[in-house]
């Protein structure tokens, strides 16, 4: 027996073999089971659609006749075989119209309307409709060349005249069975996608509206109407569109009934029709000023759909369909010139204020009891829906401006100060959510209602997690405003610090504190002791998950950056000491999975703290900060606080490393501490350079890890050009290079990550300090050979980094003699590797990178490249058996000609790789 995969492969090959013509018809014989008949029909379609050129012209007619008779036979047989045969005949029609088979569709209609063959009229009618339905679908997916597509589209458009009356007749006949009508509607859907003029299908679209009350036809009728009115071409037919508006408005009765009966499918369908008309044609309909009332009625119908009763997604799924309509309508109104715009705004501003009310109502949470009964999937859908509402509110703000904020503020004020009427938390939460949506992305600094809003926040009775979350996120959204109005910090900060102790508010409270510490750090020194104390407490109690602990450390880094150095050191001491003690204890233990997690967690906390603790920013900020001018004093003398801490824990980190050297995650966490510190401190990291270089060298020589190379690259980037630090950096660079070269000798295939990082390091060194390659102790030739080897790795990121290495190396042929020598001696190996990749050895996504290497070679080693290309392309079959000598010569001449235009070299390489892969002129090439 064949395995399924092998059988599949064999069947695919059988379909394309020359013998397929013989066995296809045999497989369709009535004594075969449907699965075999289906395979025969599929093989026919494959031959006709993909290997049309193999069919002699004198056989077109007999092939057509045979297909017609098979379709007639199967019209009352297996549906799946019938469909494949229809698709095969459709493919034949597309390949022969309009020249070899003019009037193809008219002939199809005629053949199937003739009596005969012992097949009943209904089955023949359904077979014809199936054929007419798949014809445009097959056209959409066909592999016809572009010029033929245009011809065939035109021919199909002319054939609509034969299809339209037939569909109309079948739809209007009272005795037409439901199955026939449903197929007619599907057929219409298929044809309108060919852009048949809306004015010509107007009558049929009208009939579709008449079919909507029939539950069996409802879905297909909706699909047909939506397809017809969303065709790009349909906006030309203004009169037809104007006639459609009352037809859509007439559906409101059916919509209301559906809402009352909880019939979500009908609501959804009618809403889709209204939204499609509004969304695709709002410009056209707005411009018909005489009909403004009917368009306003359509807008109000869509508003009804937006505010449809019930909670999304449990009781309704319709309202989410309408949101993009409001964007479109607003864009159209705002795009008119100002006089015209003013007139429209008079009508539509009130509509958009109503929309805000509707959206905030829809954004409200259900009752606690109901929400508790929702599944996690429903809760997630509701969360996404609220994000969509938030985005819509933010967009609407562009039209309504500051008045929208005042409007929300007044509502919130009335709600919170009205003693008689008890308010639901849901109502308060939704109004705050509206504020937050706008304040998150729009600069509200000029708004006069924000002080009032901040004054109202402490009055909110926060008795619920969702409400508390929104209060937090609203405060976070106002962080920039608070930086300009620091006097208000005292009224909101206590709320945030209180929320930090609640695990349910973890994400919102920590992210809000981080925003406040980032934006307002120069106004926070009076609160610093309190913030640090509360943060320490929640960290010790382990209230938050790992990622929130990391954010909290970043928040503290921002906060401490603004304090005097002695305060920073004091706070760091109290903050870090418990972790250092824990780490000392862990370092003594025998490595096991649980203490590994604890170690990585502590190292992560330190990394995140050092990512944002940056005292160098103190003097830049003072210019535009509300802080007092003392800030611009020069940085205090003495080492940076981060360096002080790192020096204190350095020995401990070495102890941890010695036990965990072969665990890449722990090594990565250690490297991250230094990498984050180097990135933040830049040259202030200087006191650590020599001891870190030494430690990195020892680490890498014992067990090489990619993260150590990445950290070395950072150090090279910042310190290689500094005379004082050049010796330790040079020693480290030479050491990691020689260790990596020995990995290459043992077989680098198992370490693509190391190879990737190594190539990036070499590229960085060439960029920052090419003098490193003048050293006697550096085997430049071996590094070059490693690069050539790395170009052949299957991992795309590794190959990208290697191409970067070569594009940095080649320009130095003129000023670094060892590099010039190696390129002269071994450049041909590089060319061969590049050509091998272009010839099909590498992923097509890498061709731009290979092109860059060729471009550099051409720019910096022109005369050598000419010789190497000639020699490398000499062997027959290289870089691919699919390219001729003439094509190879043409490629090398084109490359050698382009020394300025890099874009052109990329195009030449793309063209040549397609030839090498046998894809030139195929649909794959079109996507490329």
mmCIF file of N, CA and C in Angstrom, residues 778-855:
data_model
loop_
_atom_site.group_PDB
_atom_site.id
_atom_site.type_symbol
_atom_site.label_atom_id
_atom_site.label_comp_id
_atom_site.label_asym_id
_atom_site.label_seq_id
_atom_site.Cartn_x
_atom_site.Cartn_y
_atom_site.Cartn_z
ATOM 1 N N UNK A 778 45.023 38.327 14.778
ATOM 2 C CA UNK A 778 43.691 38.055 14.228
ATOM 3 C C UNK A 778 43.825 37.367 12.876
ATOM 4 N N UNK A 779 43.236 36.189 12.737
ATOM 5 C CA UNK A 779 43.341 35.431 11.484
ATOM 6 C C UNK A 779 42.259 35.908 10.506
ATOM 7 N N UNK A 780 42.600 36.980 9.783
ATOM 8 C CA UNK A 780 41.613 37.614 8.892
ATOM 9 C C UNK A 780 41.127 36.636 7.820
ATOM 10 N N UNK A 781 42.057 35.828 7.308
ATOM 11 C CA UNK A 781 41.701 34.869 6.243
ATOM 12 C C UNK A 781 40.646 33.876 6.758
ATOM 13 N N UNK A 782 40.857 33.402 7.995
ATOM 14 C CA UNK A 782 39.903 32.427 8.555
ATOM 15 C C UNK A 782 38.528 33.070 8.761
ATOM 16 N N UNK A 783 38.520 34.339 9.223
ATOM 17 C CA UNK A 783 37.232 35.030 9.420
ATOM 18 C C UNK A 783 36.501 35.139 8.079
ATOM 19 N N UNK A 784 37.249 35.482 7.030
ATOM 20 C CA UNK A 784 36.656 35.611 5.686
ATOM 21 C C UNK A 784 36.042 34.269 5.255
ATOM 22 N N UNK A 785 36.800 33.177 5.474
ATOM 23 C CA UNK A 785 36.298 31.842 5.085
ATOM 24 C C UNK A 785 35.050 31.463 5.865
ATOM 25 N N UNK A 786 35.028 31.861 7.166
ATOM 26 C CA UNK A 786 33.817 31.586 7.957
ATOM 27 C C UNK A 786 32.619 32.312 7.351
ATOM 28 N N UNK A 787 32.862 33.538 6.887
ATOM 29 C CA UNK A 787 31.789 34.293 6.243
ATOM 30 C C UNK A 787 31.256 33.570 5.021
ATOM 31 N N UNK A 788 32.191 33.043 4.200
ATOM 32 C CA UNK A 788 31.767 32.326 2.978
ATOM 33 C C UNK A 788 30.927 31.101 3.360
ATOM 34 N N UNK A 789 31.370 30.397 4.399
ATOM 35 C CA UNK A 789 30.614 29.225 4.872
ATOM 36 C C UNK A 789 29.224 29.624 5.374
ATOM 37 N N UNK A 790 29.179 30.738 6.109
ATOM 38 C CA UNK A 790 27.910 31.168 6.728
ATOM 39 C C UNK A 790 26.876 31.566 5.691
ATOM 40 N N UNK A 791 27.348 32.002 4.510
ATOM 41 C CA UNK A 791 26.401 32.375 3.446
ATOM 42 C C UNK A 791 25.569 31.181 3.011
ATOM 43 N N UNK A 792 26.045 29.975 3.324
ATOM 44 C CA UNK A 792 25.339 28.768 2.846
ATOM 45 C C UNK A 792 24.428 28.182 3.936
ATOM 46 N N UNK A 793 24.297 28.890 5.082
ATOM 47 C CA UNK A 793 23.435 28.383 6.148
ATOM 48 C C UNK A 793 21.973 28.465 5.714
ATOM 49 N N UNK A 794 21.146 27.516 6.162
ATOM 50 C CA UNK A 794 19.718 27.594 5.785
ATOM 51 C C UNK A 794 18.948 28.680 6.543
ATOM 52 N N UNK A 795 19.488 29.153 7.700
ATOM 53 C CA UNK A 795 18.740 30.145 8.497
ATOM 54 C C UNK A 795 18.886 31.542 7.873
ATOM 55 N N UNK A 796 17.751 32.122 7.466
ATOM 56 C CA UNK A 796 17.797 33.434 6.792
ATOM 57 C C UNK A 796 18.462 34.529 7.642
ATOM 58 N N UNK A 797 18.161 34.653 8.964
ATOM 59 C CA UNK A 797 18.788 35.738 9.736
ATOM 60 C C UNK A 797 20.320 35.654 9.719
ATOM 61 N N UNK A 798 20.846 34.405 9.773
ATOM 62 C CA UNK A 798 22.305 34.223 9.764
ATOM 63 C C UNK A 798 22.889 34.717 8.438
ATOM 64 N N UNK A 799 22.219 34.366 7.340
ATOM 65 C CA UNK A 799 22.714 34.783 6.022
ATOM 66 C C UNK A 799 22.650 36.308 5.899
ATOM 67 N N UNK A 800 21.578 36.905 6.426
ATOM 68 C CA UNK A 800 21.468 38.374 6.387
ATOM 69 C C UNK A 800 22.635 39.034 7.101
ATOM 70 N N UNK A 801 22.940 38.540 8.326
ATOM 71 C CA UNK A 801 24.049 39.120 9.094
ATOM 72 C C UNK A 801 25.368 38.943 8.360
ATOM 73 N N UNK A 802 25.511 37.801 7.663
ATOM 74 C CA UNK A 802 26.765 37.535 6.940
ATOM 75 C C UNK A 802 26.907 38.489 5.755
ATOM 76 N N UNK A 803 25.808 38.730 5.052
ATOM 77 C CA UNK A 803 25.858 39.692 3.934
ATOM 78 C C UNK A 803 26.239 41.080 4.457
ATOM 79 N N UNK A 804 25.714 41.425 5.634
ATOM 80 C CA UNK A 804 26.061 42.714 6.250
ATOM 81 C C UNK A 804 27.570 42.767 6.514
ATOM 82 N N UNK A 805 28.122 41.644 7.021
ATOM 83 C CA UNK A 805 29.566 41.568 7.287
ATOM 84 C C UNK A 805 30.358 41.864 6.012
ATOM 85 N N UNK A 806 29.952 41.235 4.894
ATOM 86 C CA UNK A 806 30.709 41.458 3.652
ATOM 87 C C UNK A 806 30.534 42.880 3.110
ATOM 88 N N UNK A 807 29.332 43.462 3.290
ATOM 89 C CA UNK A 807 29.164 44.831 2.779
ATOM 90 C C UNK A 807 29.941 45.832 3.636
ATOM 91 N N UNK A 808 30.240 45.484 4.902
ATOM 92 C CA UNK A 808 31.114 46.348 5.716
ATOM 93 C C UNK A 808 32.589 46.107 5.392
ATOM 94 N N UNK A 809 32.897 44.856 5.019
ATOM 95 C CA UNK A 809 34.312 44.490 4.797
ATOM 96 C C UNK A 809 34.861 45.046 3.475
ATOM 97 N N UNK A 810 34.073 44.906 2.398
ATOM 98 C CA UNK A 810 34.608 45.224 1.059
ATOM 99 C C UNK A 810 35.085 46.670 0.899
ATOM 100 N N UNK A 811 34.401 47.686 1.489
ATOM 101 C CA UNK A 811 34.908 49.057 1.321
ATOM 102 C C UNK A 811 36.296 49.264 1.936
ATOM 103 N N UNK A 812 36.728 48.351 2.841
ATOM 104 C CA UNK A 812 38.030 48.534 3.489
ATOM 105 C C UNK A 812 39.179 47.894 2.714
ATOM 106 N N UNK A 813 38.879 47.376 1.505
ATOM 107 C CA UNK A 813 39.964 46.806 0.683
ATOM 108 C C UNK A 813 41.039 47.865 0.421
ATOM 109 N N UNK A 814 40.622 49.119 0.409
ATOM 110 C CA UNK A 814 41.586 50.174 0.056
ATOM 111 C C UNK A 814 42.421 50.624 1.247
ATOM 112 N N UNK A 815 41.904 50.476 2.514
ATOM 113 C CA UNK A 815 42.669 51.070 3.620
ATOM 114 C C UNK A 815 43.111 50.076 4.696
ATOM 115 N N UNK A 816 42.739 48.782 4.570
ATOM 116 C CA UNK A 816 43.226 47.789 5.543
ATOM 117 C C UNK A 816 43.926 46.665 4.767
ATOM 118 N N UNK A 817 45.264 46.725 4.667
ATOM 119 C CA UNK A 817 45.988 45.773 3.804
ATOM 120 C C UNK A 817 45.626 44.299 4.028
ATOM 121 N N UNK A 818 45.501 43.801 5.292
ATOM 122 C CA UNK A 818 45.170 42.371 5.433
ATOM 123 C C UNK A 818 43.842 42.010 4.768
ATOM 124 N N UNK A 819 42.875 42.952 4.819
ATOM 125 C CA UNK A 819 41.577 42.677 4.180
ATOM 126 C C UNK A 819 41.727 42.676 2.661
ATOM 127 N N UNK A 820 42.520 43.622 2.164
ATOM 128 C CA UNK A 820 42.747 43.687 0.708
ATOM 129 C C UNK A 820 43.357 42.373 0.224
ATOM 130 N N UNK A 821 44.340 41.846 0.993
ATOM 131 C CA UNK A 821 45.016 40.602 0.586
ATOM 132 C C UNK A 821 44.037 39.441 0.511
ATOM 133 N N UNK A 822 43.217 39.309 1.564
ATOM 134 C CA UNK A 822 42.331 38.143 1.602
ATOM 135 C C UNK A 822 41.272 38.228 0.503
ATOM 136 N N UNK A 823 40.799 39.432 0.205
ATOM 137 C CA UNK A 823 39.788 39.566 -0.857
ATOM 138 C C UNK A 823 40.421 39.209 -2.200
ATOM 139 N N UNK A 824 41.639 39.662 -2.395
ATOM 140 C CA UNK A 824 42.326 39.373 -3.661
ATOM 141 C C UNK A 824 42.539 37.872 -3.838
ATOM 142 N N UNK A 825 42.935 37.215 -2.744
ATOM 143 C CA UNK A 825 43.248 35.783 -2.847
ATOM 144 C C UNK A 825 41.977 34.924 -2.915
ATOM 145 N N UNK A 826 40.950 35.284 -2.118
ATOM 146 C CA UNK A 826 39.817 34.362 -1.962
ATOM 147 C C UNK A 826 38.471 34.944 -2.373
ATOM 148 N N UNK A 827 38.512 36.122 -3.023
ATOM 149 C CA UNK A 827 37.245 36.746 -3.413
ATOM 150 C C UNK A 827 36.404 35.860 -4.310
ATOM 151 N N UNK A 828 37.056 35.010 -5.085
ATOM 152 C CA UNK A 828 36.295 34.155 -6.009
ATOM 153 C C UNK A 828 35.381 33.198 -5.229
ATOM 154 N N UNK A 829 35.851 32.751 -4.047
ATOM 155 C CA UNK A 829 35.021 31.864 -3.214
ATOM 156 C C UNK A 829 33.739 32.589 -2.779
ATOM 157 N N UNK A 830 33.901 33.882 -2.482
ATOM 158 C CA UNK A 830 32.742 34.685 -2.080
ATOM 159 C C UNK A 830 31.744 34.764 -3.228
ATOM 160 N N UNK A 831 32.260 35.058 -4.439
ATOM 161 C CA UNK A 831 31.382 35.154 -5.607
ATOM 162 C C UNK A 831 30.654 33.840 -5.853
ATOM 163 N N UNK A 832 31.389 32.725 -5.719
ATOM 164 C CA UNK A 832 30.740 31.421 -5.956
ATOM 165 C C UNK A 832 29.609 31.185 -4.947
ATOM 166 N N UNK A 833 29.868 31.547 -3.674
ATOM 167 C CA UNK A 833 28.832 31.341 -2.648
ATOM 168 C C UNK A 833 27.604 32.216 -2.917
ATOM 169 N N UNK A 834 27.856 33.464 -3.338
ATOM 170 C CA UNK A 834 26.745 34.377 -3.636
ATOM 171 C C UNK A 834 25.929 33.844 -4.816
ATOM 172 N N UNK A 835 26.637 33.395 -5.863
ATOM 173 C CA UNK A 835 25.937 32.879 -7.049
ATOM 174 C C UNK A 835 25.148 31.613 -6.720
ATOM 175 N N UNK A 836 25.718 30.794 -5.848
ATOM 176 C CA UNK A 836 25.036 29.559 -5.441
ATOM 177 C C UNK A 836 23.709 29.900 -4.752
ATOM 178 N N UNK A 837 23.746 30.925 -3.881
ATOM 179 C CA UNK A 837 22.524 31.372 -3.205
ATOM 180 C C UNK A 837 21.505 31.891 -4.197
ATOM 181 N N UNK A 838 21.967 32.726 -5.143
ATOM 182 C CA UNK A 838 21.054 33.301 -6.142
ATOM 183 C C UNK A 838 20.507 32.200 -7.040
ATOM 184 N N UNK A 839 21.350 31.191 -7.309
ATOM 185 C CA UNK A 839 20.941 30.106 -8.215
ATOM 186 C C UNK A 839 19.875 29.200 -7.644
ATOM 187 N N UNK A 840 19.534 29.380 -6.372
ATOM 188 C CA UNK A 840 18.474 28.549 -5.796
ATOM 189 C C UNK A 840 18.861 27.967 -4.456
ATOM 190 N N UNK A 841 20.118 28.187 -4.033
ATOM 191 C CA UNK A 841 20.571 27.616 -2.757
ATOM 192 C C UNK A 841 19.997 28.328 -1.548
ATOM 193 N N UNK A 842 19.572 29.590 -1.723
ATOM 194 C CA UNK A 842 19.082 30.363 -0.573
ATOM 195 C C UNK A 842 17.632 30.793 -0.798
ATOM 196 N N UNK A 843 16.977 31.189 0.296
ATOM 197 C CA UNK A 843 15.582 31.635 0.204
ATOM 198 C C UNK A 843 15.488 32.875 -0.687
ATOM 199 N N UNK A 844 14.357 32.977 -1.428
ATOM 200 C CA UNK A 844 14.212 34.124 -2.336
ATOM 201 C C UNK A 844 14.124 35.445 -1.580
ATOM 202 N N UNK A 845 13.792 35.361 -0.269
ATOM 203 C CA UNK A 845 13.668 36.610 0.503
ATOM 204 C C UNK A 845 15.036 37.266 0.729
ATOM 205 N N UNK A 846 16.126 36.526 0.438
ATOM 206 C CA UNK A 846 17.467 37.061 0.724
ATOM 207 C C UNK A 846 18.129 37.713 -0.487
ATOM 208 N N UNK A 847 17.401 37.751 -1.611
ATOM 209 C CA UNK A 847 18.062 38.209 -2.842
ATOM 210 C C UNK A 847 18.558 39.663 -2.753
ATOM 211 N N UNK A 848 17.821 40.512 -2.033
ATOM 212 C CA UNK A 848 18.282 41.907 -1.912
ATOM 213 C C UNK A 848 19.631 41.981 -1.209
ATOM 214 N N UNK A 849 19.810 41.101 -0.182
ATOM 215 C CA UNK A 849 21.083 41.115 0.548
ATOM 216 C C UNK A 849 22.238 40.640 -0.346
ATOM 217 N N UNK A 850 21.988 39.578 -1.132
ATOM 218 C CA UNK A 850 23.038 39.113 -2.050
ATOM 219 C C UNK A 850 23.368 40.204 -3.075
ATOM 220 N N UNK A 851 22.323 40.901 -3.515
ATOM 221 C CA UNK A 851 22.540 41.977 -4.485
ATOM 222 C C UNK A 851 23.445 43.061 -3.890
ATOM 223 N N UNK A 852 23.266 43.358 -2.600
ATOM 224 C CA UNK A 852 24.109 44.375 -1.943
ATOM 225 C C UNK A 852 25.578 43.952 -1.954
ATOM 226 N N UNK A 853 25.835 42.648 -1.724
ATOM 227 C CA UNK A 853 27.224 42.164 -1.736
ATOM 228 C C UNK A 853 27.817 42.332 -3.135
ATOM 229 N N UNK A 854 27.021 41.944 -4.156
ATOM 230 C CA UNK A 854 27.505 42.110 -5.548
ATOM 231 C C UNK A 854 27.782 43.574 -5.849
ATOM 232 N N UNK A 855 26.898 44.425 -5.396
ATOM 233 C CA UNK A 855 27.044 45.867 -5.654
ATOM 234 C C UNK A 855 28.345 46.383 -5.020
#
